[in-house]
Backbone as JSON Lines, residues from 0, in Angstrom:
{"i":0,"aa":"M","n":[17.78,7.19,5.16],"ca":[16.46,7.76,5.43],"c":[15.73,8.01,4.11]}
{"i":1,"aa":"N","n":[14.53,7.59,4.01],"ca":[13.71,7.76,2.83],"c":[13.28,9.22,2.69]}
{"i":2,"aa":"K","n":[13.55,9.8,1.53],"ca":[13.24,11.22,1.34],"c":[11.74,11.5,1.32]}
{"i":3,"aa":"Y","n":[10.9,10.49,1.12],"ca":[9.45,10.7,1.05],"c":[8.81,10.79,2.43]}
{"i":4,"aa":"I","n":[9.53,10.4,3.47],"ca":[8.98,10.41,4.82],"c":[8.78,11.84,5.33]}
{"i":5,"aa":"E","n":[9.6,12.77,4.86],"ca":[9.58,14.14,5.38],"c":[8.21,14.81,5.3]}
{"i":6,"aa":"T","n":[7.43,14.51,4.29],"ca":[6.13,15.16,4.09],"c":[4.99,14.18,4.32]}
{"i":7,"aa":"S","n":[5.18,13.25,5.23],"ca":[4.22,12.18,5.44],"c":[3.6,12.23,6.82]}
{"i":8,"aa":"Q","n":[2.49,11.48,6.93],"ca":[1.82,11.32,8.21],"c":[1.83,9.83,8.55]}
{"i":9,"aa":"Y","n":[2.37,9.5,9.71],"ca":[2.38,8.11,10.14],"c":[1.01,7.72,10.69]}
{"i":10,"aa":"L","n":[0.48,6.61,10.18],"ca":[-0.77,6.06,10.67],"c":[-0.51,5.03,11.76]}
{"i":11,"aa":"T","n":[0.61,4.33,11.64],"ca":[1.12,3.39,12.64],"c":[2.64,3.57,12.62]}
{"i":12,"aa":"P","n":[3.38,2.91,13.51],"ca":[4.83,3.1,13.5],"c":[5.53,2.73,12.19]}
{"i":13,"aa":"N","n":[4.93,1.85,11.37],"ca":[5.57,1.4,10.14],"c":[4.7,1.57,8.9]}
{"i":14,"aa":"L","n":[3.66,2.39,9.0],"ca":[2.76,2.67,7.88],"c":[2.54,4.17,7.82]}
{"i":15,"aa":"Y","n":[2.87,4.74,6.68],"ca":[2.62,6.17,6.53],"c":[1.95,6.48,5.21]}
{"i":16,"aa":"I","n":[1.35,7.66,5.15],"ca":[0.67,8.15,3.96],"c":[1.25,9.51,3.62]}
{"i":17,"aa":"T","n":[1.35,9.77,2.33],"ca":[1.7,11.1,1.88],"c":[0.75,11.51,0.77]}
{"i":18,"aa":"R","n":[0.44,12.78,0.73],"ca":[-0.38,13.34,-0.34],"c":[0.41,14.38,-1.13]}
{"i":19,"aa":"N","n":[1.71,14.48,-0.82],"ca":[2.57,15.44,-1.5],"c":[2.82,14.93,-2.93]}
{"i":20,"aa":"E","n":[2.15,15.57,-3.89],"ca":[2.17,15.07,-5.25],"c":[3.55,15.09,-5.88]}
{"i":21,"aa":"A","n":[4.36,16.1,-5.56],"ca":[5.71,16.15,-6.12],"c":[6.52,14.94,-5.64]}
{"i":22,"aa":"D","n":[6.42,14.61,-4.34],"ca":[7.12,13.45,-3.8],"c":[6.62,12.15,-4.43]}
{"i":23,"aa":"I","n":[5.31,12.04,-4.58],"ca":[4.72,10.82,-5.14],"c":[5.15,10.65,-6.59]}
{"i":24,"aa":"I","n":[5.07,11.71,-7.37],"ca":[5.46,11.63,-8.79],"c":[6.95,11.29,-8.9]}
{"i":25,"aa":"D","n":[7.78,11.91,-8.06],"ca":[9.21,11.57,-8.05],"c":[9.41,10.08,-7.77]}
{"i":26,"aa":"C","n":[8.69,9.56,-6.79],"ca":[8.8,8.15,-6.42],"c":[8.35,7.25,-7.57]}
{"i":27,"aa":"L","n":[7.22,7.58,-8.2],"ca":[6.73,6.8,-9.33],"c":[7.73,6.8,-10.48]}
{"i":28,"aa":"V","n":[8.29,7.96,-10.78],"ca":[9.27,8.07,-11.86],"c":[10.54,7.29,-11.5]}
{"i":29,"aa":"D","n":[11.02,7.46,-10.27],"ca":[12.23,6.76,-9.82],"c":[12.09,5.25,-9.94]}
{"i":30,"aa":"H","n":[10.89,4.73,-9.77],"ca":[10.65,3.28,-9.81],"c":[10.01,2.82,-11.11]}
{"i":31,"aa":"H","n":[9.98,3.7,-12.11],"ca":[9.45,3.37,-13.44],"c":[8.0,2.88,-13.37]}
{"i":32,"aa":"E","n":[7.18,3.54,-12.57],"ca":[5.79,3.14,-12.35],"c":[4.79,4.25,-12.7]}
{"i":33,"aa":"M","n":[5.25,5.3,-13.36],"ca":[4.37,6.43,-13.67],"c":[3.29,5.99,-14.66]}
{"i":34,"aa":"P","n":[2.01,6.2,-14.32],"ca":[0.93,5.83,-15.27],"c":[1.05,6.63,-16.57]}
{"i":35,"aa":"K","n":[0.61,6.03,-17.65],"ca":[0.66,6.7,-18.95],"c":[-0.49,7.67,-19.16]}
{"i":36,"aa":"S","n":[-1.62,7.4,-18.5],"ca":[-2.78,8.29,-18.63],"c":[-3.37,8.55,-17.25]}
{"i":37,"aa":"F","n":[-4.14,9.62,-17.17],"ca":[-4.74,10.01,-15.91],"c":[-6.24,10.23,-16.06]}
{"i":38,"aa":"D","n":[-6.86,9.44,-16.94],"ca":[-8.3,9.57,-17.18],"c":[-9.12,8.76,-16.19]}
{"i":39,"aa":"D","n":[-8.55,7.69,-15.65],"ca":[-9.28,6.78,-14.77],"c":[-8.57,6.67,-13.42]}
{"i":40,"aa":"N","n":[-9.3,6.09,-12.46],"ca":[-8.69,5.75,-11.18],"c":[-7.51,4.82,-11.43]}
{"i":41,"aa":"K","n":[-6.48,4.97,-10.64],"ca":[-5.3,4.11,-10.78],"c":[-4.89,3.59,-9.41]}
{"i":42,"aa":"V","n":[-4.46,2.34,-9.4],"ca":[-3.83,1.74,-8.24],"c":[-2.5,1.18,-8.74]}
{"i":43,"aa":"V","n":[-1.42,1.69,-8.18],"ca":[-0.08,1.24,-8.56],"c":[0.6,0.75,-7.29]}
{"i":44,"aa":"S","n":[1.19,-0.43,-7.37],"ca":[1.94,-0.92,-6.21],"c":[3.3,-1.41,-6.68]}
{"i":45,"aa":"F","n":[4.27,-1.23,-5.81],"ca":[5.63,-1.67,-6.12],"c":[6.43,-1.74,-4.82]}
{"i":46,"aa":"F","n":[7.61,-2.33,-4.94],"ca":[8.5,-2.48,-3.8],"c":[9.7,-1.57,-3.99]}
{"i":47,"aa":"S","n":[10.16,-1.02,-2.9],"ca":[11.42,-0.26,-2.89],"c":[12.22,-0.82,-1.72]}
{"i":48,"aa":"G","n":[13.18,-1.63,-2.03],"ca":[13.89,-2.34,-0.98],"c":[12.93,-3.27,-0.28]}
{"i":49,"aa":"K","n":[12.78,-3.1,1.03],"ca":[11.88,-3.94,1.81],"c":[10.53,-3.28,2.06]}
{"i":50,"aa":"D","n":[10.32,-2.11,1.45],"ca":[9.09,-1.35,1.66],"c":[8.09,-1.58,0.53]}
{"i":51,"aa":"F","n":[6.82,-1.65,0.9],"ca":[5.71,-1.79,-0.05],"c":[5.08,-0.41,-0.24]}
{"i":52,"aa":"H","n":[4.94,-0.01,-1.49],"ca":[4.32,1.27,-1.83],"c":[3.01,1.01,-2.56]}
{"i":53,"aa":"L","n":[1.98,1.72,-2.18],"ca":[0.67,1.61,-2.82],"c":[0.22,3.04,-3.14]}
{"i":54,"aa":"V","n":[0.1,3.34,-4.42],"ca":[-0.26,4.68,-4.87],"c":[-1.66,4.64,-5.47]}
{"i":55,"aa":"L","n":[-2.5,5.57,-5.02],"ca":[-3.85,5.73,-5.56],"c":[-3.91,7.06,-6.3]}
{"i":56,"aa":"F","n":[-4.56,7.04,-7.46],"ca":[-4.79,8.29,-8.2],"c":[-6.29,8.45,-8.41]}
{"i":57,"aa":"F","n":[-6.78,9.64,-8.07],"ca":[-8.2,9.98,-8.21],"c":[-8.33,11.01,-9.33]}
{"i":58,"aa":"P","n":[-9.02,10.72,-10.43],"ca":[-9.11,11.66,-11.55],"c":[-10.24,12.69,-11.43]}
{"i":59,"aa":"Q","n":[-11.17,12.51,-10.48],"ca":[-12.32,13.39,-10.37],"c":[-11.86,14.82,-10.08]}
{"i":60,"aa":"L","n":[-12.44,15.79,-10.76],"ca":[-12.03,17.18,-10.59],"c":[-12.13,17.66,-9.14]}
{"i":61,"aa":"E","n":[-13.17,17.23,-8.44],"ca":[-13.36,17.68,-7.05],"c":[-12.38,17.01,-6.09]}
{"i":62,"aa":"D","n":[-11.73,15.92,-6.5],"ca":[-10.82,15.2,-5.61],"c":[-9.62,14.69,-6.38]}
{"i":63,"aa":"R","n":[-9.16,15.42,-7.37],"ca":[-8.08,14.97,-8.24],"c":[-6.76,14.94,-7.46]}
{"i":64,"aa":"G","n":[-6.01,13.86,-7.65],"ca":[-4.69,13.8,-7.06],"c":[-4.27,12.41,-6.62]}
{"i":65,"aa":"F","n":[-3.11,12.37,-5.99],"ca":[-2.46,11.13,-5.57],"c":[-2.47,10.99,-4.06]}
{"i":66,"aa":"Q","n":[-2.42,9.72,-3.62],"ca":[-2.14,9.35,-2.24],"c":[-1.18,8.17,-2.32]}
{"i":67,"aa":"M","n":[-0.19,8.17,-1.44],"ca":[0.74,7.04,-1.41],"c":[0.84,6.51,0.01]}
{"i":68,"aa":"Y","n":[0.62,5.21,0.14],"ca":[0.77,4.51,1.41],"c":[2.05,3.69,1.33]}
{"i":69,"aa":"V","n":[2.83,3.7,2.4],"ca":[4.06,2.93,2.43],"c":[4.09,2.11,3.72]}
{"i":70,"aa":"V","n":[4.28,0.8,3.55],"ca":[4.48,-0.1,4.69],"c":[5.96,-0.43,4.71]}
{"i":71,"aa":"Q","n":[6.63,0.05,5.74],"ca":[8.06,-0.17,5.87],"c":[8.33,-1.6,6.28]}
{"i":72,"aa":"D","n":[9.28,-2.23,5.59],"ca":[9.68,-3.62,5.86],"c":[8.44,-4.5,6.03]}
{"i":73,"aa":"F","n":[7.63,-4.51,4.98],"ca":[6.28,-5.11,5.0],"c":[6.26,-6.58,5.37]}
{"i":74,"aa":"S","n":[7.3,-7.35,5.05],"ca":[7.25,-8.78,5.33],"c":[7.31,-9.08,6.82]}
{"i":75,"aa":"V","n":[7.84,-8.13,7.59],"ca":[7.92,-8.27,9.04],"c":[6.73,-7.58,9.7]}
{"i":76,"aa":"H","n":[6.28,-6.48,9.11],"ca":[5.2,-5.68,9.7],"c":[3.85,-5.99,9.04]}
{"i":77,"aa":"V","n":[3.48,-7.24,9.1],"ca":[2.23,-7.71,8.5],"c":[1.02,-7.06,9.16]}
{"i":78,"aa":"E","n":[1.13,-6.7,10.44],"ca":[0.02,-6.04,11.13],"c":[-0.34,-4.72,10.45]}
{"i":79,"aa":"E","n":[0.64,-4.05,9.86],"ca":[0.36,-2.82,9.12],"c":[-0.42,-3.1,7.85]}
{"i":80,"aa":"L","n":[-0.12,-4.24,7.22],"ca":[-0.89,-4.63,6.03],"c":[-2.35,-4.89,6.41]}
{"i":81,"aa":"F","n":[-2.55,-5.55,7.57],"ca":[-3.92,-5.77,8.04],"c":[-4.63,-4.44,8.32]}
{"i":82,"aa":"A","n":[-3.91,-3.49,8.91],"ca":[-4.5,-2.17,9.19],"c":[-4.88,-1.47,7.9]}
{"i":83,"aa":"L","n":[-4.02,-1.56,6.89],"ca":[-4.3,-0.95,5.6],"c":[-5.5,-1.62,4.93]}
{"i":84,"aa":"R","n":[-5.55,-2.94,5.02],"ca":[-6.68,-3.68,4.46],"c":[-7.99,-3.27,5.14]}
{"i":85,"aa":"E","n":[-7.96,-3.15,6.46],"ca":[-9.14,-2.76,7.23],"c":[-9.59,-1.34,6.86]}
{"i":86,"aa":"M","n":[-8.64,-0.45,6.69],"ca":[-8.96,0.92,6.32],"c":[-9.68,0.97,4.97]}
{"i":87,"aa":"F","n":[-9.17,0.21,3.99],"ca":[-9.83,0.18,2.69],"c":[-11.22,-0.46,2.81]}
{"i":88,"aa":"G","n":[-11.35,-1.47,3.66],"ca":[-12.65,-2.09,3.89],"c":[-13.66,-1.11,4.44]}
{"i":89,"aa":"Q","n":[-13.24,-0.26,5.37],"ca":[-14.14,0.74,5.94],"c":[-14.55,1.77,4.88]}
{"i":90,"aa":"L","n":[-13.62,2.14,4.02],"ca":[-13.94,3.1,2.95],"c":[-14.92,2.48,1.95]}
{"i":91,"aa":"I","n":[-14.76,1.19,1.67],"ca":[-15.68,0.48,0.77],"c":[-17.08,0.46,1.38]}
{"i":92,"aa":"E","n":[-17.16,0.1,2.67],"ca":[-18.45,0.07,3.36],"c":[-19.13,1.43,3.38]}
{"i":93,"aa":"A","n":[-18.32,2.49,3.44],"ca":[-18.86,3.85,3.46],"c":[-19.21,4.35,2.06]}
{"i":94,"aa":"G","n":[-18.92,3.53,1.04],"ca":[-19.26,3.9,-0.34],"c":[-18.29,4.87,-0.97]}
{"i":95,"aa":"Q","n":[-17.09,4.99,-0.42],"ca":[-16.09,5.91,-0.93],"c":[-15.3,5.27,-2.07]}
{"i":96,"aa":"N","n":[-15.56,5.72,-3.29],"ca":[-14.8,5.27,-4.46],"c":[-14.58,3.75,-4.41]}
{"i":97,"aa":"V","n":[-15.67,3.01,-4.37],"ca":[-15.67,1.58,-4.08],"c":[-14.77,0.78,-5.03]}
{"i":98,"aa":"R","n":[-14.85,1.04,-6.32],"ca":[-14.04,0.27,-7.27],"c":[-12.55,0.43,-7.02]}
{"i":99,"aa":"L","n":[-12.12,1.65,-6.8],"ca":[-10.71,1.91,-6.55],"c":[-10.27,1.28,-5.24]}
{"i":100,"aa":"M","n":[-11.07,1.43,-4.2],"ca":[-10.71,0.87,-2.89],"c":[-10.67,-0.65,-2.92]}
{"i":101,"aa":"K","n":[-11.56,-1.28,-3.7],"ca":[-11.52,-2.74,-3.83],"c":[-10.23,-3.19,-4.52]}
{"i":102,"aa":"K","n":[-9.81,-2.43,-5.54],"ca":[-8.54,-2.76,-6.21],"c":[-7.38,-2.64,-5.23]}
{"i":103,"aa":"A","n":[-7.37,-1.58,-4.45],"ca":[-6.3,-1.38,-3.47],"c":[-6.32,-2.49,-2.42]}
{"i":104,"aa":"Q","n":[-7.5,-2.82,-1.94],"ca":[-7.62,-3.87,-0.94],"c":[-7.15,-5.22,-1.5]}
{"i":105,"aa":"Y","n":[-7.44,-5.49,-2.75],"ca":[-7.02,-6.73,-3.41],"c":[-5.49,-6.82,-3.44]}
{"i":106,"aa":"R","n":[-4.83,-5.7,-3.76],"ca":[-3.36,-5.69,-3.78],"c":[-2.8,-6.0,-2.4]}
{"i":107,"aa":"V","n":[-3.4,-5.43,-1.37],"ca":[-2.94,-5.67,-0.01],"c":[-3.21,-7.12,0.39]}
{"i":108,"aa":"D","n":[-4.39,-7.64,0.05],"ca":[-4.71,-9.04,0.34],"c":[-3.66,-9.98,-0.25]}
{"i":109,"aa":"N","n":[-3.3,-9.75,-1.5],"ca":[-2.3,-10.61,-2.15],"c":[-0.97,-10.55,-1.41]}
{"i":110,"aa":"L","n":[-0.6,-9.38,-0.97],"ca":[0.66,-9.23,-0.26],"c":[0.62,-9.91,1.1]}
{"i":111,"aa":"I","n":[-0.52,-9.83,1.78],"ca":[-0.66,-10.52,3.07],"c":[-0.44,-12.01,2.89]}
{"i":112,"aa":"H","n":[-1.03,-12.56,1.84],"ca":[-0.88,-14.0,1.58],"c":[0.55,-14.4,1.26]}
{"i":113,"aa":"M","n":[1.33,-13.46,0.71],"ca":[2.7,-13.74,0.3],"c":[3.74,-13.28,1.32]}
{"i":114,"aa":"A","n":[3.31,-12.68,2.42],"ca":[4.24,-12.08,3.38],"c":[5.26,-13.1,3.91]}
{"i":115,"aa":"R","n":[4.82,-14.28,4.23],"ca":[5.72,-15.3,4.78],"c":[6.82,-15.66,3.77]}
{"i":116,"aa":"T","n":[6.44,-15.77,2.51],"ca":[7.41,-16.08,1.46],"c":[8.43,-14.95,1.31]}
{"i":117,"aa":"F","n":[7.93,-13.7,1.27],"ca":[8.84,-12.56,1.19],"c":[9.76,-12.5,2.4]}
{"i":118,"aa":"R","n":[9.21,-12.76,3.57],"ca":[10.0,-12.71,4.8],"c":[11.12,-13.76,4.76]}
{"i":119,"aa":"A","n":[10.83,-14.93,4.25],"ca":[11.84,-15.99,4.14],"c":[12.96,-15.56,3.19]}
{"i":120,"aa":"M","n":[12.63,-14.8,2.17],"ca":[13.65,-14.33,1.22],"c":[14.44,-13.14,1.79]}
{"i":121,"aa":"M","n":[13.76,-12.23,2.46],"ca":[14.39,-10.98,2.92],"c":[15.01,-11.08,4.31]}
{"i":122,"aa":"H","n":[14.43,-11.93,5.15],"ca":[14.88,-12.06,6.55],"c":[14.96,-13.54,6.91]}
{"i":123,"aa":"K","n":[15.98,-14.19,6.45],"ca":[16.1,-15.64,6.69],"c":[16.02,-15.97,8.18]}
{"i":124,"aa":"E","n":[16.53,-15.07,9.04],"ca":[16.5,-15.33,10.48],"c":[15.09,-15.26,11.06]}
{"i":125,"aa":"L","n":[14.14,-14.67,10.32],"ca":[12.76,-14.56,10.8],"c":[11.78,-15.46,10.03]}
{"i":126,"aa":"A","n":[12.29,-16.34,9.21],"ca":[11.44,-17.18,8.36],"c":[10.44,-18.0,9.18]}
{"i":127,"aa":"H","n":[10.79,-18.32,10.41],"ca":[9.92,-19.13,11.27],"c":[8.77,-18.32,11.88]}
{"i":128,"aa":"M","n":[8.86,-16.99,11.84],"ca":[7.86,-16.12,12.47],"c":[6.47,-16.41,11.89]}
{"i":129,"aa":"E","n":[5.51,-16.56,12.76],"ca":[4.13,-16.82,12.33],"c":[3.39,-15.53,12.05]}
{"i":130,"aa":"D","n":[2.57,-15.52,11.0],"ca":[1.71,-14.39,10.7],"c":[0.42,-14.53,11.5]}
{"i":131,"aa":"D","n":[-0.18,-13.41,11.76],"ca":[-1.46,-13.4,12.47],"c":[-2.59,-13.35,11.44]}
{"i":132,"aa":"I","n":[-2.58,-14.31,10.53],"ca":[-3.61,-14.34,9.49],"c":[-4.77,-15.17,9.98]}
{"i":133,"aa":"R","n":[-5.89,-14.52,10.09],"ca":[-7.11,-15.18,10.54],"c":[-7.96,-15.52,9.31]}
{"i":134,"aa":"P","n":[-8.44,-16.74,9.22],"ca":[-9.26,-17.11,8.06],"c":[-10.5,-16.22,7.89]}
{"i":135,"aa":"D","n":[-11.04,-15.68,8.97],"ca":[-12.23,-14.86,8.88],"c":[-11.91,-13.42,8.47]}
{"i":136,"aa":"S","n":[-10.64,-13.1,8.25],"ca":[-10.28,-11.72,7.93],"c":[-10.42,-11.42,6.44]}
{"i":137,"aa":"F","n":[-10.72,-12.41,5.65],"ca":[-10.89,-12.19,4.22],"c":[-12.33,-12.48,3.81]}
{"i":138,"aa":"N","n":[-12.99,-11.49,3.24],"ca":[-14.37,-11.64,2.81],"c":[-14.43,-11.68,1.3]}
{"i":139,"aa":"Y","n":[-14.38,-12.87,0.74],"ca":[-14.44,-13.0,-0.72],"c":[-15.82,-13.38,-1.16]}
């Protein structure tokens, strides 16, 4: 059981968010991903086993802090990646920290494109599984 799940909120069955800064900092340190400075917005992504972690840092005094999104077994749960991508798209449209959200959305887009490759490496028995990637789902 992942120790970071205890203080998290599930958005879907395999996608959760946590805002518990102690847990997020522990996770960043454990995975050697701790940013060196905290002057600017940060988007950090990494893998822990089969899980994809996406950490956002907001430096603004009125909204300073971390958020961490985790997609469990991301190569199989591609629909959660689409949900995360859509959520960032809605925040961009609403004008919420557009630069940071675009960076986050870009990281998720790249992972969606690579999901089949990761799935073939992590789940050989599911390599044949088709992704629900729609060409119209990417607005470049």
